[in-house]
């Protein structure tokens, strides 16, 4: 009798050995204790298949077969067992199997110590090889599962944003799969893309999660869209703080209570983004800039209004045109006070008054008329939002 004979004896008890090893793994590895995570039969079959190739290696000298190890890694990833626990269980099985080989060898004095020493080296060589195969299969499967989950989440975000899901049960199910509470308030965020398919807010979901703000995102060709849950205390403040740390142009919708209202909120968020100056990064909230939202919602009408109100100024030489428009903008920002405008522009107040009179002459409109001020304010905002 040699070590191969010992392994042959154990092969005849493979089913019994597999059950015993499965019991030990369940007792020693927390992730395996719950039958709903790793069903008993799944664990026993996995142990049996791996033990069979190890015993065959010693009994028959067969080439190590890595397929059971690969299958184990795949199944454990699908079951959600942490990789460290899967490897721990694998080590327990190898350790127990070698202990059984040693225990059986004691019945045969003719099995030389040298054989046992060599066998010890070989079984841990096998463990190292199989553990690497298991870990690789686990990571590959985890990556694929993650990709599938993200694809499904992205498709769900799109469905919610388009209004494809309307019934309450469907919306609740979508919220559950997206990791969002089924009740609001929510907000939609739209970030302008940096390039075709390039993510303007990389890692934003994880960053918001750190701030205890659940969210779900979808990347489009030119935009990144997110639905945020703002139900927790201070969630709105924390989400704005997190978003403003990013160098991107973003529009945010008003708060809304039902995921069924997401399509309208998305439109508001896109209008908020359109109302943000194109050359600057920042966050525009729909409710913070109502005039810009009106302009962005009706770009053709706003462009027409600009030409009607400001055409005499727009046709001036570039230097004159820029000077008058900047003065008008600062004057509006200063609340219509020439002295404050002069301080903002580092000019003499008389220079400001002269430029304002020239605007009145060119447009034929008095800056003391409230209706003129309203028209000019909208025209200036349209020039900012729609620079073309």
Short mmCIF file of C-alpha atoms in Angstrom, two decimals:
data_model
loop_
_atom_site.label_atom_id
_atom_site.label_comp_id
_atom_site.label_asym_id
_atom_site.label_seq_id
_atom_site.Cartn_x
_atom_site.Cartn_y
_atom_site.Cartn_z
CA UNK A 1 0.00 0.00 0.00
CA UNK A 2 1.26 3.44 -0.89
CA UNK A 3 -0.31 6.93 -0.90
CA UNK A 4 -2.17 6.19 -4.12
CA UNK A 5 -3.79 3.20 -2.44
CA UNK A 6 -4.86 5.35 0.50
CA UNK A 7 -6.47 7.84 -1.88
CA UNK A 8 -8.24 4.97 -3.68
CA UNK A 9 -9.74 3.79 -0.39
CA UNK A 10 -11.05 7.30 0.31
CA UNK A 11 -12.55 7.55 -3.17
CA UNK A 12 -14.99 4.82 -2.18
CA UNK A 13 -16.18 7.01 0.72
CA UNK A 14 -16.42 10.19 -1.35
CA UNK A 15 -20.11 10.89 -0.71
CA UNK A 16 -19.72 10.42 3.06
CA UNK A 17 -16.54 12.55 3.11
CA UNK A 18 -18.22 15.34 1.13
CA UNK A 19 -21.12 15.53 3.55
CA UNK A 20 -18.74 15.73 6.52
CA UNK A 21 -16.66 18.48 4.88
CA UNK A 22 -19.81 20.46 4.05
CA UNK A 23 -20.91 20.27 7.71
CA UNK A 24 -17.53 21.60 8.86
CA UNK A 25 -17.58 24.46 6.35
CA UNK A 26 -21.08 25.46 7.45
CA UNK A 27 -19.96 25.49 11.07
CA UNK A 28 -16.79 27.54 10.49
CA UNK A 29 -17.64 30.03 7.73
CA UNK A 30 -20.43 32.52 8.48
CA UNK A 31 -21.49 33.07 4.85
CA UNK A 32 -22.19 29.35 4.46
CA UNK A 33 -24.30 29.05 7.60
CA UNK A 34 -27.43 30.40 5.91
CA UNK A 35 -29.03 27.82 3.63
CA UNK A 36 -30.75 30.58 1.68
CA UNK A 37 -27.33 31.89 0.58
CA UNK A 38 -25.56 28.58 -0.10
CA UNK A 39 -28.09 25.72 -0.33
CA UNK A 40 -26.93 22.52 1.34
CA UNK A 41 -26.98 20.44 -1.83
CA UNK A 42 -25.03 23.10 -3.73
CA UNK A 43 -22.31 23.06 -1.09
CA UNK A 44 -22.15 19.26 -0.91
CA UNK A 45 -21.91 18.87 -4.70
CA UNK A 46 -19.21 21.51 -4.88
CA UNK A 47 -17.18 19.79 -2.15
CA UNK A 48 -17.66 16.39 -3.80
CA UNK A 49 -16.54 17.55 -7.25
CA UNK A 50 -13.43 19.26 -5.91
CA UNK A 51 -12.56 16.37 -3.58
CA UNK A 52 -12.98 13.91 -6.45
CA UNK A 53 -10.28 15.60 -8.59
CA UNK A 54 -7.89 15.86 -5.61
CA UNK A 55 -8.28 12.19 -4.71
CA UNK A 56 -7.97 11.22 -8.40
CA UNK A 57 -4.72 13.13 -8.57
CA UNK A 58 -3.26 11.08 -5.70
CA UNK A 59 -4.91 7.76 -6.60
CA UNK A 60 -4.36 7.74 -10.34
CA UNK A 61 -1.78 10.43 -10.94
CA UNK A 62 -4.27 12.15 -13.27
CA UNK A 63 -3.67 15.66 -14.53
CA UNK A 64 -5.21 18.21 -12.16
CA UNK A 65 -8.64 19.25 -13.45
CA UNK A 66 -9.40 22.88 -12.63
CA UNK A 67 -13.00 22.86 -13.88
CA UNK A 68 -14.59 22.17 -10.44
CA UNK A 69 -12.60 25.04 -8.93
CA UNK A 70 -13.73 27.37 -11.72
CA UNK A 71 -17.34 26.25 -11.28
CA UNK A 72 -17.10 26.82 -7.52
CA UNK A 73 -15.82 30.36 -8.04
CA UNK A 74 -18.62 31.14 -10.49
CA UNK A 75 -21.38 29.73 -8.28
CA UNK A 76 -20.16 31.45 -5.11
CA UNK A 77 -20.05 34.80 -6.94
CA UNK A 78 -23.61 34.28 -8.17
CA UNK A 79 -24.70 33.36 -4.63
CA UNK A 80 -23.12 36.54 -3.24
CA UNK A 81 -20.62 34.79 -0.97
CA UNK A 82 -17.62 37.11 -0.28
CA UNK A 83 -14.49 35.93 -2.05
CA UNK A 84 -12.53 35.79 1.20
CA UNK A 85 -15.14 33.38 2.62
CA UNK A 86 -15.13 31.23 -0.51
CA UNK A 87 -11.34 30.89 -0.29
CA UNK A 88 -11.55 30.19 3.45
CA UNK A 89 -14.06 27.40 2.84
CA UNK A 90 -11.84 26.02 0.09
CA UNK A 91 -8.85 25.94 2.44
CA UNK A 92 -10.92 24.19 5.13
CA UNK A 93 -11.91 21.52 2.61
CA UNK A 94 -8.30 20.91 1.53
CA UNK A 95 -7.09 20.88 5.13
CA UNK A 96 -9.82 18.40 6.12
CA UNK A 97 -9.18 16.21 3.11
CA UNK A 98 -5.47 15.99 3.82
CA UNK A 99 -6.21 15.20 7.46
CA UNK A 100 -8.42 12.32 6.28
CA UNK A 101 -5.63 11.06 4.01
CA UNK A 102 -3.17 11.12 6.92
CA UNK A 103 -5.66 9.43 9.23
CA UNK A 104 -6.29 6.65 6.70
CA UNK A 105 -2.54 6.23 6.03
CA UNK A 106 -1.98 5.36 9.71
CA UNK A 107 -3.75 2.07 9.03
CA UNK A 108 -1.00 1.15 6.60
CA UNK A 109 2.47 1.19 8.17
CA UNK A 110 4.02 0.51 4.79
CA UNK A 111 3.14 4.05 3.65
CA UNK A 112 6.50 5.79 3.95
CA UNK A 113 6.95 9.10 5.73
CA UNK A 114 8.67 10.41 2.62
CA UNK A 115 5.51 9.78 0.63
CA UNK A 116 3.43 11.68 3.18
CA UNK A 117 5.87 14.57 3.18
CA UNK A 118 5.76 14.74 -0.61
CA UNK A 119 1.97 14.41 -0.53
CA UNK A 120 1.73 17.34 1.89
CA UNK A 121 3.67 19.54 -0.53
CA UNK A 122 1.56 18.39 -3.46
CA UNK A 123 -1.82 18.97 -1.86
CA UNK A 124 -0.92 22.55 -0.95
CA UNK A 125 0.46 23.03 -4.43
CA UNK A 126 -2.92 21.90 -5.71
CA UNK A 127 -4.68 24.23 -3.28
CA UNK A 128 -2.67 27.20 -4.54
CA UNK A 129 -3.42 26.34 -8.15
CA UNK A 130 -7.12 25.70 -7.60
CA UNK A 131 -7.56 28.72 -5.31
CA UNK A 132 -6.17 30.96 -8.05
CA UNK A 133 -8.57 29.43 -10.58
CA UNK A 134 -11.48 29.86 -8.15
CA UNK A 135 -10.60 33.50 -7.44
CA UNK A 136 -10.23 34.31 -11.14
CA UNK A 137 -13.59 32.74 -11.99
CA UNK A 138 -15.17 34.53 -9.02
CA UNK A 139 -13.86 37.94 -10.15
CA UNK A 140 -14.86 37.36 -13.77
CA UNK A 141 -18.36 36.37 -12.72
CA UNK A 142 -18.64 39.29 -10.29
CA UNK A 143 -17.60 41.70 -13.03
CA UNK A 144 -20.17 40.28 -15.42
CA UNK A 145 -22.91 40.32 -12.79
CA UNK A 146 -22.04 43.90 -11.92
CA UNK A 147 -22.19 44.84 -15.60
CA UNK A 148 -25.59 43.17 -15.92
CA UNK A 149 -26.89 44.93 -12.80
CA UNK A 150 -25.68 48.30 -14.04
CA UNK A 151 -27.22 47.68 -17.46
CA UNK A 152 -30.53 46.83 -15.83
CA UNK A 153 -30.35 49.85 -13.52
CA UNK A 154 -29.54 52.09 -16.46
CA UNK A 155 -32.46 50.68 -18.44
CA UNK A 156 -34.76 51.22 -15.45
CA UNK A 157 -33.61 54.83 -15.07
CA UNK A 158 -34.37 55.36 -18.75
CA UNK A 159 -37.80 53.75 -18.40
CA UNK A 160 -38.64 55.91 -15.39
CA UNK A 161 -37.38 59.07 -17.11
CA UNK A 162 -39.41 58.35 -20.25
CA UNK A 163 -42.55 57.57 -18.27
CA UNK A 164 -42.73 53.97 -19.52
CA UNK A 165 -43.71 52.77 -16.02
CA UNK A 166 -46.97 54.26 -14.81
CA UNK A 167 -48.69 51.83 -12.44
CA UNK A 168 -47.89 52.20 -8.71
CA UNK A 169 -46.74 48.58 -8.32
CA UNK A 170 -44.34 48.95 -11.26
CA UNK A 171 -42.95 52.20 -9.87
CA UNK A 172 -42.45 50.60 -6.44
CA UNK A 173 -40.64 47.68 -8.09
CA UNK A 174 -38.44 50.07 -10.08
CA UNK A 175 -37.56 52.00 -6.92
CA UNK A 176 -36.61 48.75 -5.17
CA UNK A 177 -34.32 47.64 -8.00
CA UNK A 178 -32.75 51.09 -8.20
CA UNK A 179 -32.09 51.16 -4.45
CA UNK A 180 -34.38 54.15 -3.94
CA UNK A 181 -37.15 54.60 -1.36
CA UNK A 182 -40.59 54.15 -2.91
CA UNK A 183 -41.65 57.58 -1.63
CA UNK A 184 -40.11 60.98 -2.38
CA UNK A 185 -39.06 63.62 -2.37
CA UNK A 186 -36.80 63.05 -5.37
CA UNK A 187 -34.86 65.30 -7.72
CA UNK A 188 -33.43 64.77 -11.19
CA UNK A 189 -29.89 65.90 -12.03
CA UNK A 190 -28.65 66.37 -15.60
CA UNK A 191 -24.93 66.91 -16.19
CA UNK A 192 -23.57 68.04 -19.55
CA UNK A 193 -21.22 65.52 -21.13
CA UNK A 194 -17.57 66.33 -21.72
CA UNK A 195 -17.43 64.30 -24.93
CA UNK A 196 -19.30 61.56 -26.72
CA UNK A 197 -20.10 58.93 -24.10
CA UNK A 198 -17.69 60.45 -21.57
CA UNK A 199 -18.94 60.45 -17.99
CA UNK A 200 -19.02 64.02 -16.59
CA UNK A 201 -19.60 62.81 -13.02
CA UNK A 202 -17.45 59.69 -12.53
CA UNK A 203 -18.02 58.00 -9.19
CA UNK A 204 -20.93 60.29 -8.32
CA UNK A 205 -23.23 57.48 -7.12
CA UNK A 206 -20.63 56.29 -4.61
CA UNK A 207 -19.93 59.86 -3.47
CA UNK A 208 -23.63 60.52 -2.89
CA UNK A 209 -23.98 57.20 -1.09
CA UNK A 210 -21.23 58.34 1.29
CA UNK A 211 -23.37 61.40 1.98
CA UNK A 212 -26.34 59.04 2.64
CA UNK A 213 -28.12 60.12 -0.55
CA UNK A 214 -29.32 57.13 -2.64
CA UNK A 215 -29.25 57.71 -6.39
CA UNK A 216 -29.45 55.91 -9.74
CA UNK A 217 -27.79 57.10 -12.95
CA UNK A 218 -27.80 56.64 -16.71
CA UNK A 219 -25.11 57.79 -19.15
CA UNK A 220 -26.28 59.15 -22.50
CA UNK A 221 -24.14 60.22 -25.43
CA UNK A 222 -24.02 63.86 -24.28
CA UNK A 223 -25.47 63.84 -20.76
CA UNK A 224 -25.46 61.95 -17.49
CA UNK A 225 -28.86 61.71 -15.77
CA UNK A 226 -29.45 60.86 -12.13
CA UNK A 227 -32.51 60.37 -9.95
CA UNK A 228 -31.77 61.26 -6.32
CA UNK A 229 -33.74 60.40 -3.20
CA UNK A 230 -33.82 63.39 -0.85
CA UNK A 231 -35.99 61.90 1.89
CA UNK A 232 -33.33 61.94 4.60
CA UNK A 233 -32.77 65.05 6.75
CA UNK A 234 -30.32 67.49 5.09
CA UNK A 235 -30.22 65.27 1.97
CA UNK A 236 -30.80 68.24 -0.32
CA UNK A 237 -27.98 70.24 1.26
CA UNK A 238 -25.60 67.27 1.28
CA UNK A 239 -26.34 66.36 -2.34
CA UNK A 240 -25.77 69.94 -3.52
CA UNK A 241 -22.49 70.09 -1.62
CA UNK A 242 -21.37 66.82 -3.21
CA UNK A 243 -22.40 67.89 -6.71
CA UNK A 244 -20.77 71.31 -6.46
CA UNK A 245 -17.41 69.69 -5.78
CA UNK A 246 -17.46 68.39 -9.37
CA UNK A 247 -16.18 70.41 -12.31
CA UNK A 248 -19.25 69.95 -14.47
CA UNK A 249 -22.31 71.83 -15.70
CA UNK A 250 -25.46 70.53 -14.01
CA UNK A 251 -29.14 71.32 -13.90
CA UNK A 252 -31.39 70.18 -11.03
CA UNK A 253 -35.16 69.84 -11.12
CA UNK A 254 -37.55 70.96 -8.39
CA UNK A 255 -38.37 68.30 -5.81
CA UNK A 256 -41.16 65.84 -6.66
CA UNK A 257 -42.90 63.12 -4.68
CA UNK A 258 -43.61 60.28 -7.13
CA UNK A 259 -41.29 58.52 -9.57
CA UNK A 260 -44.18 58.80 -12.01
CA UNK A 261 -43.37 62.53 -12.27
CA UNK A 262 -39.76 61.90 -13.31
CA UNK A 263 -40.27 62.80 -17.03
CA UNK A 264 -41.49 66.30 -16.15
CA UNK A 265 -38.70 66.71 -13.60
CA UNK A 266 -36.16 65.66 -16.24
CA UNK A 267 -37.45 68.39 -18.54
CA UNK A 268 -37.08 70.95 -15.75
CA UNK A 269 -33.55 69.76 -15.00
CA UNK A 270 -32.60 70.08 -18.67
CA UNK A 271 -34.06 73.57 -18.77
CA UNK A 272 -32.02 74.45 -15.68
CA UNK A 273 -28.90 73.15 -17.41
CA UNK A 274 -29.73 75.12 -20.56
CA UNK A 275 -30.07 78.24 -18.39
CA UNK A 276 -26.52 77.86 -17.08
CA UNK A 277 -23.79 79.80 -18.87
CA UNK A 278 -22.19 77.41 -21.35
CA UNK A 279 -18.63 78.38 -20.55
CA UNK A 280 -18.86 77.82 -16.80
CA UNK A 281 -19.09 74.76 -14.56
CA UNK A 282 -21.67 74.88 -11.81
CA UNK A 283 -25.06 73.75 -10.56
CA UNK A 284 -28.27 75.45 -11.65
CA UNK A 285 -31.44 74.70 -9.71
CA UNK A 286 -34.63 75.22 -11.68
CA UNK A 287 -36.38 77.19 -8.95
CA UNK A 288 -33.40 79.51 -8.35
CA UNK A 289 -33.43 81.13 -11.82
CA UNK A 290 -37.02 81.29 -13.11
CA UNK A 291 -36.25 83.86 -15.83
CA UNK A 292 -33.43 81.75 -17.24
CA UNK A 293 -35.81 78.77 -17.23
CA UNK A 294 -38.42 80.71 -19.24
CA UNK A 295 -35.77 81.71 -21.77
CA UNK A 296 -34.41 78.17 -22.05
CA UNK A 297 -37.93 76.79 -22.48
CA UNK A 298 -38.64 79.02 -25.48
CA UNK A 299 -35.29 79.63 -27.24
CA UNK A 300 -36.74 80.72 -30.59
CA UNK A 301 -39.08 83.25 -29.01
CA UNK A 302 -36.30 84.51 -26.73
CA UNK A 303 -33.95 84.95 -29.69
CA UNK A 304 -36.63 86.94 -31.52
CA UNK A 305 -37.11 89.14 -28.45
CA UNK A 306 -33.36 89.88 -28.31
CA UNK A 307 -33.41 91.13 -31.90
CA UNK A 308 -36.52 93.22 -31.32
CA UNK A 309 -35.19 94.87 -28.14
CA UNK A 310 -31.42 95.06 -28.65
CA UNK A 311 -30.82 94.98 -32.41
CA UNK A 312 -29.55 98.61 -32.57
CA UNK A 313 -26.96 97.73 -29.93
CA UNK A 314 -26.04 94.36 -31.43
CA UNK A 315 -25.17 95.86 -34.83
CA UNK A 316 -22.58 98.22 -33.32
CA UNK A 317 -18.85 97.49 -33.77
CA UNK A 318 -17.78 94.72 -31.36
CA UNK A 319 -15.98 96.99 -28.89
CA UNK A 320 -18.89 99.44 -28.59
CA UNK A 321 -21.44 96.63 -28.41
CA UNK A 322 -19.55 94.82 -25.64
CA UNK A 323 -19.05 98.01 -23.65
CA UNK A 324 -22.75 98.94 -23.66
CA UNK A 325 -23.99 95.44 -22.92
CA UNK A 326 -21.55 95.00 -20.01
CA UNK A 327 -22.64 98.34 -18.60
CA UNK A 328 -26.30 97.34 -18.85
CA UNK A 329 -25.64 94.01 -17.14
CA UNK A 330 -23.75 95.63 -14.26
CA UNK A 331 -26.46 98.29 -13.95
CA UNK A 332 -29.12 95.59 -13.58
CA UNK A 333 -26.92 93.75 -11.06
CA UNK A 334 -26.49 96.98 -9.09
CA UNK A 335 -30.23 97.48 -8.83
CA UNK A 336 -30.30 100.33 -11.34
CA UNK A 337 -27.95 102.56 -9.34
CA UNK A 338 -25.37 104.38 -11.48
CA UNK A 339 -23.03 105.03 -8.54
CA UNK A 340 -22.90 101.33 -7.58
CA UNK A 341 -22.49 100.38 -11.23
CA UNK A 342 -19.52 102.72 -11.54
CA UNK A 343 -17.88 101.15 -8.48
CA UNK A 344 -18.41 97.67 -9.88
CA UNK A 345 -16.83 98.65 -13.21
CA UNK A 346 -14.16 101.00 -11.78
CA UNK A 347 -15.49 103.89 -13.87
CA UNK A 348 -16.79 107.40 -13.18
CA UNK A 349 -20.56 107.61 -12.59
CA UNK A 350 -20.89 110.11 -15.45
CA UNK A 351 -19.41 107.52 -17.81
CA UNK A 352 -22.09 105.06 -16.72
CA UNK A 353 -24.85 107.66 -17.18
CA UNK A 354 -23.55 108.51 -20.65
CA UNK A 355 -23.62 104.85 -21.72
CA UNK A 356 -27.11 104.34 -20.31
CA UNK A 357 -28.39 107.41 -22.24
CA UNK A 358 -26.84 106.02 -25.41
CA UNK A 359 -28.66 102.70 -24.87
CA UNK A 360 -31.92 104.63 -24.49
CA UNK A 361 -31.23 106.54 -27.71
CA UNK A 362 -30.30 103.45 -29.69
CA UNK A 363 -33.24 101.32 -28.52
CA UNK A 364 -35.77 104.12 -28.29
CA UNK A 365 -36.74 102.90 -24.83
CA UNK A 366 -36.60 104.66 -21.50
CA UNK A 367 -34.79 102.96 -18.65
CA UNK A 368 -37.25 104.57 -16.25
CA UNK A 369 -40.15 102.63 -17.79
CA UNK A 370 -40.81 99.36 -15.86
CA UNK A 371 -41.96 97.62 -19.04
CA UNK A 372 -38.71 98.54 -20.78
CA UNK A 373 -36.74 97.22 -17.83
CA UNK A 374 -38.65 93.91 -18.00
CA UNK A 375 -37.98 93.59 -21.74
CA UNK A 376 -34.30 94.44 -21.37
CA UNK A 377 -33.91 92.03 -18.46
CA UNK A 378 -35.32 89.16 -20.49
CA UNK A 379 -33.20 90.11 -23.52
CA UNK A 380 -30.01 90.22 -21.45
CA UNK A 381 -30.81 86.85 -19.89
CA UNK A 382 -31.47 85.42 -23.34
CA UNK A 383 -28.08 86.68 -24.52
CA UNK A 384 -26.45 84.92 -21.56
CA UNK A 385 -28.34 81.66 -21.94
CA UNK A 386 -28.40 81.64 -25.76
CA UNK A 387 -25.12 83.33 -26.73
CA UNK A 388 -25.56 82.48 -30.40
#
